[in-house]
Amino acid sequence: MSGEIAQAFAQAKARGEGVLVTYAMAGDPDLPRSVDVFAALVEGGADVLEIGVAFSDPIADGPVIQGAAERALKAGSTLKRVLDEVVPAVRKRCPQTPLVIMTYVNLIMAMGEARYAKLARERGVSGTILPDLPPEESASLRATFDAEGLDLIPLCAPTTPPARAQAIAKEGRGFVYCVSVSGVTGMRAELPPDLSQRLDLVRKAATVPVVAGFGISTAEQARMLSAHADGVVVGSVLVHAAHTEGPEAAKALCADIKRGLRR
Amino acid sequence: MTTETAAGRFGRYGGRYVPETLVPALQELEEAYAAASADPAFREEVARVLREYVGRPTTLTPARRLTEAWGGANVWLKREDLAHTGAHKINNTVGQVLLARRMGKKRIIAETGAGQHGVATATACALFGLPCEVYMGALDVERQALNVFRMRALGAVVRPVESGSRTLKDAMNEAMRTWVSQVSDTHYVIGSAAGPHPYPTVVRDFQAVIGRELRTQAQAAFGGLPDAIIACVGGGSNAIGVLHPFIGDASVRLVGVEAGGHGLDTKQHGASLTLGTEGVLHGSRSLVLQDEDGQIQEAHSISAGLDYPGVGPELAHLAKTGRMEVRIATDDEALAAFYEVARLEGILPALETSHAFARGRELARELGAGKHLVINCSGRGDKDVATISARGVPPPVGVKA
């Protein structure tokens, strides 16, 4: 298990803050400039970085991240290049921040599970999130990751029945990613009313921290959720800001959301 | 005979690679389907609608002039083009929409490539009174105008998909995204024997009516089993439907024909069984056209229904284990076969089906006289007339130029 992720959550807790996990797409608008985006997010207060790796068929993503994936693919982003070029550069500029890869299972299969795990760990990646790999399909990959000390971070959904959610939470690695809305990634004006109850249930069963993600874009939403989770994940709003206004705008948004996480 | 090595697994292929949000819905579907298929009342209801409305059994037609022209085995056509809506797709949509109604679902979504599955879904929804939304690649919306009109006439909403290659694979991505957002009251009618478990099994079972009828009809027509059955393969629903009931019959050669597009060396084809590698697309592990980094490649075929970079997991298993022979027909070969069948048999086959016909001659000759070759006539070509006529029509038969 990665000590880095646990440490980041412990440090935030000690400071009386919820953890801010931020997502951006490696290779958007191109590989070097996406490094600037990741660094800006950390300057804005991000505690954990999710590094998106573009896939041609992103079924869990809404229009904003789909668009970022198309731009990244055009810019030549591949899993190999992200591990070779983006991850080490981000690592250099943000040495204290745990890095988590978020992509789809086909890219990991194409590289080879063991090869990916080894390379990711060597480059300084702490964990991996695969939104199209439910627990039933993840046994072999998780064993490979465990052997390498790379966390396979599980997801829990609003439709997940309580007993299944508890099992996922109990067996979690790194942190448990609670998907807040039934749907794809993207900003939402309102979050479901039963979200806090679900977070409480998962948090009670979890052996690792619990974060809420999908649909979260404001300090107010972050403040409300940080009473029931150890942190929040913010993605589409930052990807949109970085794409339309540049890294500084994403940094400012991070700082604003981070204020919502101070207890 | 089953090729399922575990629930939803066909050897190395199959499974359920989807967002966690969908897993409970797929489990619910799996359970509801198991209960329905064990319920004689449900089975009879499906059979009754197929009989009274779809026009089943479809005929097994002797193709006497093709037999003569090809100079080999006796050629027979399993006429799915005579089913209501003009293709085999209706067998599955009637079954799935009845299943959705039994599950209490309030609305139906579907994806479509050529539009045949969209039309068949819209038809079943009209018949049973459920609202229907069909996702279709924007490119396919352009080239299949007739089917777009038919879906709209039947009351369905057609949603053009602008992302990616603007074809079937992108329509399927968008349908899955929509389903994730509306999973509590919506059933997603997948049209191919692909997608996450239990879809490959559900679609195959509803389509296997083709092969079951063929067994009975072959017995009556020539007193035995066919020596070979040939079907086109995109995602593979007509192929698995006609072939599945014969998997255990070693004497029956099973042949699938993939889209060769502009040729296998051009990267513009849909030959995922021949040139695909193992990967995960649209919820199942199968053979897919992808680059070395795992990005899915755009498929190409003159027929929108074969323009798909994946294939159902059971067919991948049958191909890899050698039970099914896989052959290729290019766009040009399919077009030539279209006119051959039109002029020798008075049938305009769909461009998809024309791929199967394109490999018929050599297969008939390999088998030889006295043997019986069945070609699954998966659909009719009306929807393709714009594509085909744009290339010019050969001179009439028997008229001096």
GROMACS .gro file of C-alpha atoms in nm, chain A residues 130-259:
model
  130
  130LEU     CA    1  -1.020   0.243  -1.357
  131PRO     CA    2  -1.387   0.341  -1.384
  132ASP     CA    3  -1.474   0.046  -1.608
  133LEU     CA    4  -1.327  -0.222  -1.382
  134PRO     CA    5  -1.579  -0.333  -1.117
  135PRO     CA    6  -1.466  -0.563  -0.831
  136GLU     CA    7  -1.573  -0.882  -1.013
  137GLU     CA    8  -1.321  -0.817  -1.289
  138SER     CA    9  -1.038  -0.674  -1.083
  139ALA     CA   10  -0.894  -0.968  -0.885
  140SER     CA   11  -0.593  -1.036  -1.106
  141LEU     CA   12  -0.506  -0.672  -1.156
  142ARG     CA   13  -0.534  -0.599  -0.786
  143ALA     CA   14  -0.302  -0.886  -0.696
  144THR     CA   15  -0.047  -0.753  -0.946
  145PHE     CA   16  -0.078  -0.402  -0.808
  146ASP     CA   17  -0.058  -0.519  -0.447
  147ALA     CA   18   0.267  -0.701  -0.523
  148GLU     CA   19   0.409  -0.381  -0.668
  149GLY     CA   20   0.276  -0.154  -0.392
  150LEU     CA   21   0.043   0.033  -0.626
  151ASP     CA   22  -0.310   0.104  -0.502
  152LEU     CA   23  -0.608  -0.004  -0.713
  153ILE     CA   24  -0.856   0.255  -0.592
  154PRO     CA   25  -1.214   0.122  -0.599
  155LEU     CA   26  -1.529   0.308  -0.693
  156CYS     CA   27  -1.864   0.296  -0.522
  157ALA     CA   28  -2.181   0.421  -0.696
  158PRO     CA   29  -2.518   0.561  -0.588
  159THR     CA   30  -2.676   0.242  -0.722
  160THR     CA   31  -2.442   0.013  -0.525
  161PRO     CA   32  -2.649  -0.175  -0.261
  162PRO     CA   33  -2.533  -0.120   0.101
  163ALA     CA   34  -2.379  -0.466   0.155
  164ARG     CA   35  -2.181  -0.440  -0.169
  165ALA     CA   36  -2.072  -0.085  -0.083
  166GLN     CA   37  -1.948  -0.205   0.256
  167ALA     CA   38  -1.753  -0.490   0.094
  168ILE     CA   39  -1.595  -0.251  -0.156
  169ALA     CA   40  -1.505  -0.008   0.124
  170LYS     CA   41  -1.358  -0.277   0.345
  171GLU     CA   42  -1.131  -0.405   0.069
  172GLY     CA   43  -1.033  -0.059  -0.055
  173ARG     CA   44  -0.680   0.050  -0.137
  174GLY     CA   45  -0.554   0.409  -0.119
  175PHE     CA   46  -0.897   0.564  -0.083
  176VAL     CA   47  -1.253   0.477  -0.179
  177TYR     CA   48  -1.393   0.689  -0.460
  178CYS     CA   49  -1.764   0.740  -0.397
  179VAL     CA   50  -1.934   0.844  -0.718
  180SER     CA   51  -2.186   1.104  -0.604
  181VAL     CA   52  -2.432   1.095  -0.893
  182SER     CA   53  -2.572   0.828  -1.126
  183GLY     CA   54  -2.416   0.951  -1.443
  184VAL     CA   55  -2.096   1.052  -1.614
  185THR     CA   56  -1.833   1.302  -1.504
  186GLY     CA   57  -1.933   1.668  -1.521
  187MET     CA   58  -2.062   1.960  -1.318
  188ARG     CA   59  -2.403   1.936  -1.149
  189ALA     CA   60  -2.604   2.216  -0.991
  190GLU     CA   61  -2.747   1.976  -0.732
  191LEU     CA   62  -2.619   1.662  -0.566
  192PRO     CA   63  -2.854   1.382  -0.458
  193PRO     CA   64  -3.013   1.436  -0.113
  194ASP     CA   65  -2.913   1.090   0.016
  195LEU     CA   66  -2.544   1.137  -0.067
  196SER     CA   67  -2.438   1.220   0.289
  197GLN     CA   68  -2.604   0.903   0.421
  198ARG     CA   69  -2.426   0.690   0.164
  199LEU     CA   70  -2.093   0.851   0.244
  200ASP     CA   71  -2.146   0.784   0.614
  201LEU     CA   72  -2.219   0.417   0.542
  202VAL     CA   73  -1.912   0.372   0.324
  203ARG     CA   74  -1.689   0.565   0.560
  204LYS     CA   75  -1.794   0.350   0.852
  205ALA     CA   76  -1.695   0.031   0.667
  206ALA     CA   77  -1.382   0.167   0.499
  207THR     CA   78  -1.029   0.086   0.608
  208VAL     CA   79  -0.896   0.376   0.399
  209PRO     CA   80  -1.016   0.737   0.350
  210VAL     CA   81  -1.332   0.807   0.151
  211VAL     CA   82  -1.376   1.081  -0.109
  212ALA     CA   83  -1.679   1.196  -0.308
  213GLY     CA   84  -1.648   1.275  -0.677
  214PHE     CA   85  -1.845   1.342  -1.000
  215GLY     CA   86  -2.050   1.659  -1.025
  216ILE     CA   87  -1.862   1.862  -0.763
  217SER     CA   88  -1.754   2.208  -0.874
  218THR     CA   89  -1.809   2.463  -0.597
  219ALA     CA   90  -1.672   2.551  -0.252
  220GLU     CA   91  -2.023   2.519  -0.111
  221GLN     CA   92  -2.061   2.161  -0.236
  222ALA     CA   93  -1.714   2.080  -0.101
  223ARG     CA   94  -1.799   2.229   0.240
  224MET     CA   95  -2.124   2.031   0.261
  225LEU     CA   96  -1.958   1.702   0.162
  226SER     CA   97  -1.650   1.737   0.380
  227ALA     CA   98  -1.868   1.671   0.683
  228HIS     CA   99  -1.932   1.321   0.547
  229ALA     CA  100  -1.616   1.238   0.353
  230ASP     CA  101  -1.240   1.276   0.396
  231GLY     CA  102  -1.223   1.475   0.076
  232VAL     CA  103  -1.369   1.555  -0.262
  233VAL     CA  104  -1.263   1.502  -0.622
  234VAL     CA  105  -1.300   1.791  -0.864
  235GLY     CA  106  -1.241   1.740  -1.235
  236SER     CA  107  -1.456   1.877  -1.515
  237VAL     CA  108  -1.474   2.235  -1.384
  238LEU     CA  109  -1.092   2.248  -1.361
  239VAL     CA  110  -1.043   2.085  -1.702
  240HIS     CA  111  -1.283   2.339  -1.850
  241ALA     CA  112  -1.110   2.633  -1.677
  242ALA     CA  113  -0.761   2.520  -1.779
  243HIS     CA  114  -0.875   2.469  -2.138
  244THR     CA  115  -1.060   2.799  -2.180
  245GLU     CA  116  -0.862   3.033  -1.952
  246GLY     CA  117  -0.536   2.857  -1.870
  247PRO     CA  118  -0.364   2.710  -1.562
  248GLU     CA  119  -0.401   3.025  -1.348
  249ALA     CA  120  -0.782   3.003  -1.369
  250ALA     CA  121  -0.772   2.639  -1.259
  251LYS     CA  122  -0.542   2.738  -0.973
  252ALA     CA  123  -0.784   3.009  -0.857
  253LEU     CA  124  -1.075   2.764  -0.867
  254CYS     CA  125  -0.876   2.513  -0.661
  255ALA     CA  126  -0.803   2.777  -0.400
  256ASP     CA  127  -1.171   2.866  -0.381
  257ILE     CA  128  -1.285   2.504  -0.343
  258LYS     CA  129  -1.009   2.443  -0.091
  259ARG     CA  130  -1.156   2.720   0.127
   0.00000   0.00000   0.00000
